[in-house]
Tab-separated table of C-alpha atoms in Angstrom:
chain	number	residue	atom	x	y	z
A	294	MET	CA	-2.890	-24.855	60.361
A	295	ARG	CA	0.234	-24.697	62.509
A	296	ARG	CA	2.114	-22.919	59.721
A	297	PHE	CA	-0.792	-20.465	59.318
A	298	ALA	CA	-0.770	-19.637	63.046
A	299	ALA	CA	3.021	-19.258	63.032
A	300	ASP	CA	2.860	-16.842	60.098
A	301	VAL	CA	0.184	-14.770	61.846
A	302	TRP	CA	2.324	-14.634	64.984
A	303	TRP	CA	5.482	-13.498	63.185
A	304	VAL	CA	3.595	-10.859	61.232
A	305	ALA	CA	2.212	-9.616	64.580
A	306	VAL	CA	5.736	-9.393	65.986
A	307	TYR	CA	6.853	-7.608	62.814
A	308	GLU	CA	3.941	-5.168	63.150
A	309	LEU	CA	4.906	-4.339	66.734
A	310	GLY	CA	8.554	-3.873	65.789
A	311	GLU	CA	7.743	-1.608	62.852
A	312	ALA	CA	5.392	0.495	64.972
A	313	VAL	CA	7.789	1.138	67.845
A	314	ARG	CA	10.527	2.154	65.387
A	315	THR	CA	8.307	4.796	63.775
A	316	ARG	CA	8.916	8.263	65.180
A	317	LEU	CA	5.354	9.370	64.533
A	318	PHE	CA	3.975	6.414	66.477
A	319	GLN	CA	6.526	7.018	69.235
A	320	LEU	CA	5.090	10.518	69.543
A	321	VAL	CA	1.543	9.114	69.733
A	322	LEU	CA	2.671	6.600	72.363
A	323	LEU	CA	4.314	9.405	74.323
A	324	LEU	CA	1.083	11.406	74.149
A	325	TYR	CA	-0.865	8.392	75.450
A	326	VAL	CA	1.507	7.846	78.372
A	327	GLY	CA	1.477	11.587	78.994
A	328	GLY	CA	-2.321	11.482	79.034
A	329	ILE	CA	-2.231	8.717	81.650
A	330	ALA	CA	0.324	10.653	83.720
A	331	GLY	CA	-1.701	13.862	83.460
A	332	SER	CA	-4.888	12.037	84.433
A	333	THR	CA	-3.148	10.487	87.449
A	334	TRP	CA	-1.901	13.927	88.534
A	335	PHE	CA	-5.417	15.354	88.065
A	336	PHE	CA	-6.893	12.539	90.182
A	337	VAL	CA	-4.353	13.137	92.962
A	338	LYS	CA	-4.992	16.896	92.984
A	339	LEU	CA	-8.754	16.351	92.939
A	340	LEU	CA	-8.502	13.974	95.875
A	341	GLN	CA	-6.180	16.338	97.716
A	342	GLY	CA	-8.607	19.225	97.300
A	343	ALA	CA	-11.497	17.094	98.553
A	344	GLU	CA	-9.508	15.940	101.592
A	345	GLU	CA	-8.395	19.469	102.448
A	346	SER	CA	-12.000	20.653	102.278
A	347	ALA	CA	-13.164	17.774	104.478
A	348	ALA	CA	-10.324	18.352	106.963
A	349	SER	CA	-11.186	22.060	107.172
A	350	THR	CA	-14.836	21.221	107.838
A	351	LEU	CA	-13.905	18.749	110.575
A	352	GLY	CA	-11.301	21.094	112.059
A	353	VAL	CA	-8.447	18.617	111.722
A	354	PRO	CA	-5.047	19.171	110.053
A	355	GLY	CA	-4.696	18.084	106.451
A	356	THR	CA	-2.053	15.713	105.086
A	357	GLU	CA	0.742	16.432	102.619
A	358	ARG	CA	-0.178	13.466	100.440
A	359	PRO	CA	-3.838	12.533	99.822
A	360	GLY	CA	-5.351	9.133	100.455
A	361	ALA	CA	-5.828	9.065	104.206
A	362	MET	CA	-9.589	9.684	103.920
A	363	MET	CA	-10.180	7.311	101.002
A	364	GLY	CA	-12.345	5.003	103.099
A	365	THR	CA	-14.689	7.883	103.907
A	366	PHE	CA	-14.938	9.009	100.281
A	367	LEU	CA	-15.872	5.506	99.132
A	368	GLN	CA	-19.120	5.907	101.072
A	369	ASN	CA	-19.903	9.239	99.407
A	370	ALA	CA	-23.144	9.220	97.409
A	371	GLU	CA	-21.764	11.602	94.768
A	372	LEU	CA	-18.749	9.345	94.162
A	373	ILE	CA	-20.984	6.278	93.863
A	374	ALA	CA	-23.192	8.141	91.385
A	375	PHE	CA	-20.129	9.218	89.351
A	376	VAL	CA	-18.796	5.661	89.125
A	377	GLY	CA	-22.263	4.487	88.133
A	378	ARG	CA	-22.428	7.076	85.339
A	379	PHE	CA	-19.179	6.145	83.616
A	380	ALA	CA	-19.493	2.390	84.240
A	381	GLY	CA	-23.104	2.210	83.079
A	382	PRO	CA	-26.432	1.415	84.735
A	383	ALA	CA	-25.786	-2.333	84.755
A	384	ALA	CA	-22.511	-2.024	86.704
A	385	ASN	CA	-22.232	-3.356	90.246
A	386	VAL	CA	-20.804	-0.168	91.757
A	387	PRO	CA	-20.176	-1.504	95.308
A	388	GLU	CA	-18.215	-4.398	93.812
A	389	LEU	CA	-16.229	-2.040	91.566
A	390	LEU	CA	-15.356	0.202	94.516
A	391	LYS	CA	-13.534	-2.701	96.146
A	392	GLU	CA	-10.760	-1.933	93.641
A	393	PRO	CA	-8.429	1.029	94.214
A	394	LEU	CA	-10.211	4.138	92.960
A	395	LEU	CA	-7.111	5.247	91.047
A	396	GLY	CA	-7.141	1.971	89.096
A	397	LEU	CA	-10.784	2.470	88.119
A	398	PHE	CA	-10.193	6.070	87.059
A	399	ILE	CA	-7.158	5.236	84.920
A	400	GLY	CA	-9.060	2.290	83.441
A	401	MET	CA	-11.703	4.737	82.243
A	402	VAL	CA	-9.047	7.073	80.802
A	403	SER	CA	-7.273	4.188	79.095
A	404	MET	CA	-10.483	2.996	77.462
A	405	ALA	CA	-11.090	6.547	76.227
A	406	LEU	CA	-7.585	7.089	74.792
A	407	LEU	CA	-6.542	3.675	73.491
A	408	PRO	CA	-8.968	3.500	70.519
A	409	ALA	CA	-7.382	6.665	69.125
A	410	VAL	CA	-3.891	5.155	69.484
A	411	LEU	CA	-4.828	1.927	67.690
A	412	THR	CA	-6.823	3.710	65.001
A	413	PHE	CA	-3.835	5.940	64.254
A	414	SER	CA	-1.428	3.002	64.211
A	415	ALA	CA	-3.601	0.588	62.222
A	416	SER	CA	-4.795	3.134	59.646
A	417	GLY	CA	-1.288	3.724	58.403
A	418	SER	CA	-0.106	0.135	58.641
A	419	ILE	CA	-1.078	-1.483	55.336
A	420	ALA	CA	-1.513	1.768	53.409
A	421	ALA	CA	2.072	2.859	54.108
A	422	GLU	CA	3.495	-0.499	53.043
A	423	VAL	CA	1.375	-0.602	49.893
A	424	LYS	CA	2.481	2.924	49.049
A	425	SER	CA	6.175	2.094	49.534
A	426	ARG	CA	5.733	-1.394	47.999
A	427	SER	CA	7.439	-2.933	51.046
A	428	ILE	CA	4.379	-5.172	51.417
A	429	ARG	CA	5.916	-7.322	48.679
A	430	TYR	CA	8.597	-8.552	51.092
A	431	LEU	CA	5.902	-9.964	53.368
A	432	LEU	CA	4.058	-11.477	50.405
A	433	CYS	CA	7.194	-13.424	49.503
A	434	ARG	CA	6.929	-15.217	52.831
A	435	THR	CA	3.214	-15.627	53.525
A	436	GLY	CA	-0.309	-14.966	52.224
A	437	ARG	CA	-2.466	-11.861	52.360
A	438	LEU	CA	-4.875	-13.270	54.957
A	439	GLN	CA	-2.002	-14.120	57.282
A	440	ILE	CA	-0.624	-10.608	56.811
A	441	GLY	CA	-3.969	-8.992	57.651
A	442	LEU	CA	-4.724	-11.147	60.692
A	443	GLY	CA	-1.122	-10.840	61.858
A	444	LYS	CA	-1.323	-7.063	61.681
A	445	LEU	CA	-4.568	-7.173	63.667
A	446	ALA	CA	-2.888	-9.329	66.323
A	447	GLY	CA	0.061	-6.947	66.210
A	448	GLN	CA	-2.241	-4.059	67.064
A	449	LEU	CA	-3.303	-5.974	70.176
A	450	LEU	CA	0.382	-6.303	71.119
A	451	ILE	CA	0.770	-2.545	70.572
A	452	ALA	CA	-2.193	-1.926	72.879
A	453	LEU	CA	-0.668	-4.151	75.559
A	454	VAL	CA	2.665	-2.319	75.322
A	455	ALA	CA	0.965	1.084	75.544
A	456	THR	CA	-1.190	0.124	78.521
A	457	ALA	CA	1.761	-1.518	80.269
A	458	LEU	CA	3.786	1.693	79.986
A	459	GLY	CA	0.835	3.813	81.076
A	460	GLY	CA	0.057	1.463	83.963
A	461	ALA	CA	3.664	1.541	85.171
A	462	VAL	CA	3.694	5.348	85.140
A	463	CYS	CA	0.359	5.480	86.984
A	464	TRP	CA	1.510	2.943	89.604
A	465	GLY	CA	4.732	4.865	90.237
A	466	MET	CA	2.889	8.166	90.583
A	467	GLY	CA	0.214	6.591	92.784
A	468	MET	CA	2.829	5.169	95.143
A	469	THR	CA	4.753	8.467	95.248
A	470	LEU	CA	2.013	11.107	95.371
A	471	MET	CA	-0.552	9.265	97.511
A	472	ILE	CA	-0.793	7.243	100.690
A	473	GLY	CA	-3.103	4.352	101.429
A	474	ASN	CA	-2.717	2.706	98.023
A	475	PRO	CA	-1.967	-1.010	98.537
A	476	PRO	CA	0.847	-1.655	96.017
A	477	THR	CA	-0.298	-5.139	95.017
A	478	ASP	CA	-3.995	-4.248	94.794
A	479	LEU	CA	-3.263	-1.179	92.671
A	480	ALA	CA	-0.956	-3.168	90.374
A	481	LEU	CA	-3.568	-5.913	89.916
A	482	SER	CA	-6.305	-3.345	89.272
A	483	LEU	CA	-4.193	-1.563	86.659
A	484	LEU	CA	-3.291	-4.894	85.074
A	485	GLU	CA	-6.932	-5.960	84.795
A	486	ARG	CA	-8.134	-2.573	83.532
A	487	SER	CA	-5.283	-2.458	80.995
A	488	ALA	CA	-6.240	-5.879	79.649
A	489	ARG	CA	-9.891	-4.875	79.393
A	490	ALA	CA	-8.997	-1.623	77.647
A	491	SER	CA	-6.786	-3.466	75.143
A	492	ILE	CA	-9.560	-5.884	74.181
A	493	TRP	CA	-12.126	-3.056	74.093
A	494	ALA	CA	-9.940	-1.107	71.645
A	495	LEU	CA	-9.307	-4.047	69.282
A	496	PRO	CA	-12.328	-3.367	66.985
A	497	PHE	CA	-11.008	0.140	66.385
A	498	ALA	CA	-7.765	-1.414	65.163
A	499	GLY	CA	-9.832	-3.572	62.810
A	500	LEU	CA	-11.574	-0.447	61.568
A	501	GLY	CA	-8.228	1.265	61.013
A	502	LEU	CA	-6.907	-1.724	59.062
A	503	ALA	CA	-10.062	-1.733	56.912
A	504	ALA	CA	-9.521	1.927	56.031
A	505	SER	CA	-5.836	1.204	55.413
A	506	GLN	CA	-6.769	-1.474	52.853
A	507	TRP	CA	-9.336	0.697	51.087
A	508	ILE	CA	-7.296	3.907	50.918
A	509	PRO	CA	-3.646	3.823	49.780
A	510	SER	CA	-2.782	7.064	51.625
A	511	PRO	CA	-1.939	6.594	55.359
A	512	ASN	CA	-3.201	10.056	56.330
A	513	GLY	CA	-6.333	9.640	54.218
A	514	ALA	CA	-7.036	6.299	55.909
A	515	ARG	CA	-6.592	7.918	59.323
A	516	VAL	CA	-9.054	10.674	58.484
A	517	VAL	CA	-11.677	8.202	57.253
A	518	ALA	CA	-11.261	5.830	60.215
A	519	GLY	CA	-11.333	8.720	62.686
A	520	SER	CA	-14.513	10.099	61.108
A	521	VAL	CA	-16.208	6.701	61.386
A	522	ILE	CA	-15.294	6.470	65.066
A	523	PHE	CA	-16.800	9.892	65.761
A	524	ALA	CA	-19.942	8.815	63.891
A	525	MET	CA	-20.330	5.573	65.855
A	526	PRO	CA	-21.954	7.065	69.002
A	527	LEU	CA	-24.384	9.057	66.859
A	528	ALA	CA	-25.321	5.951	64.897
A	529	ALA	CA	-25.699	3.954	68.104
A	530	PHE	CA	-27.985	6.623	69.579
A	531	TRP	CA	-30.119	6.725	66.412
A	532	LEU	CA	-30.434	2.922	66.341
A	533	HIS	CA	-31.357	2.935	70.028
A	534	LEU	CA	-34.202	5.342	69.269
A	535	LYS	CA	-35.390	3.107	66.429
A	536	SER	CA	-35.170	-0.178	68.349
A	537	GLY	CA	-38.394	-1.848	69.385
A	538	THR	CA	-40.434	-5.034	69.243
A	539	ASP	CA	-41.477	-4.753	65.582
A	540	LEU	CA	-39.363	-6.035	62.676
A	541	LEU	CA	-37.576	-2.737	61.987
A	542	GLY	CA	-37.006	-2.208	65.685
A	543	ARG	CA	-35.415	-5.638	66.058
A	544	LEU	CA	-33.223	-4.995	63.009
A	545	ALA	CA	-32.115	-1.695	64.525
A	546	ASP	CA	-31.313	-3.469	67.787
A	547	LEU	CA	-29.311	-6.107	65.894
A	548	ALA	CA	-27.438	-3.453	63.929
A	549	GLY	CA	-26.431	-1.799	67.179
A	550	MET	CA	-24.528	-4.970	68.098
A	551	PHE	CA	-22.115	-4.229	65.235
A	552	ILE	CA	-21.168	-0.815	66.628
A	553	ALA	CA	-18.130	-1.201	68.841
A	554	THR	CA	-18.875	1.739	71.140
A	555	THR	CA	-22.051	0.084	72.449
A	556	ALA	CA	-19.949	-2.488	74.355
A	557	TRP	CA	-18.578	0.074	76.854
A	558	THR	CA	-20.774	-0.882	79.821
A	559	ASP	CA	-20.183	-4.629	79.399
A	560	PHE	CA	-16.457	-4.090	79.913
A	561	TRP	CA	-17.222	-2.653	83.364
A	562	SER	CA	-19.301	-5.620	84.437
A	563	THR	CA	-18.120	-7.601	87.442
A	564	ASP	CA	-19.933	-10.662	86.080
A	565	PRO	CA	-17.271	-12.843	84.362
A	566	SER	CA	-19.783	-14.221	81.848
A	567	VAL	CA	-20.841	-10.722	80.748
A	568	PHE	CA	-17.240	-9.604	80.347
A	569	ALA	CA	-16.310	-12.809	78.493
A	570	ALA	CA	-19.188	-12.250	76.055
A	571	ALA	CA	-18.074	-8.632	75.542
A	572	ALA	CA	-14.483	-9.737	74.911
A	573	VAL	CA	-15.587	-12.327	72.334
A	574	ARG	CA	-17.789	-9.712	70.695
A	575	SER	CA	-14.848	-7.299	70.435
A	576	VAL	CA	-12.658	-9.922	68.776
A	577	VAL	CA	-15.454	-10.807	66.339
A	578	LEU	CA	-16.089	-7.147	65.514
A	579	ALA	CA	-12.367	-6.591	64.940
A	580	VAL	CA	-12.286	-9.447	62.425
A	581	VAL	CA	-15.537	-8.282	60.784
A	582	TYR	CA	-14.272	-4.715	60.434
A	583	TYR	CA	-10.952	-5.946	59.060
A	584	SER	CA	-12.675	-8.251	56.552
A	585	LEU	CA	-14.462	-5.250	55.011
A	586	GLY	CA	-11.071	-4.054	53.834
A	587	HIS	CA	-9.690	-7.481	53.008
A	588	VAL	CA	-12.230	-7.767	50.194
A	589	ILE	CA	-10.215	-5.057	48.417
A	590	PHE	CA	-6.770	-6.049	49.675
A	591	ALA	CA	-7.155	-9.664	48.526
A	592	ARG	CA	-7.610	-8.544	44.892
A	593	ARG	CA	-5.333	-5.501	44.817
A	594	ASN	CA	-2.392	-5.556	42.430
A	595	LEU	CA	0.613	-5.157	44.693
């Protein structure tokens, strides 16, 4: 068992190293960090416009850097309604608003962008190595299950690296472009939201690895995995309409548990037990999605 775990760990490290050396993935990572930076700039400009409007109404001079009126905005009904919309009806909005608002906003953006990053990375992982036959070098050292689970763990490491870079950029911009952001509170908020986003995105990595094991072409696997992700919300909505107290309704409700996108609101819960259950569910779904491809990979002639 110890040897199995060690093999999974080293494959995960190998997966991270291979990813960061790939120019195409470096471009995707740059786009992700750029998306976080752009979202931070948008948040700052939005807040600045709101503060200038409020200052004009009150007849007081505005400030060069926004953030001075953050305490007032946190009591705004429209802001509370907005946070409630993206966090879900079950979210404890007053508890969430105790965190820096920038951390919450970037957490939402990270959860929206990170699945695309992991799907892109994971979809080409096994398919590219099967196509180039470099997978044989790994097979000389360990088994196929260890390779698959190691690559899945490696995708989690990739997510942590991406969110760490994005969080650092956001923190630096927040400290530079705004006032009233407590440095430690913002850093802790970004750290927590980055961790939640990484776990939330893990099933999409499992889906990408499944496509990568089914389809030997990296780009073909990316297209298939991306199409499935776009179809997930539609399938979840259809199952929600069909759910009910009868047998078919209960089956539809159960099937919805296997769609990763339905876990969004649980990741915004301030209840530790709800979040822990959502995190366990994400890990299970990642393994389930991956196993759909492993059925083929385990018997493929490499």
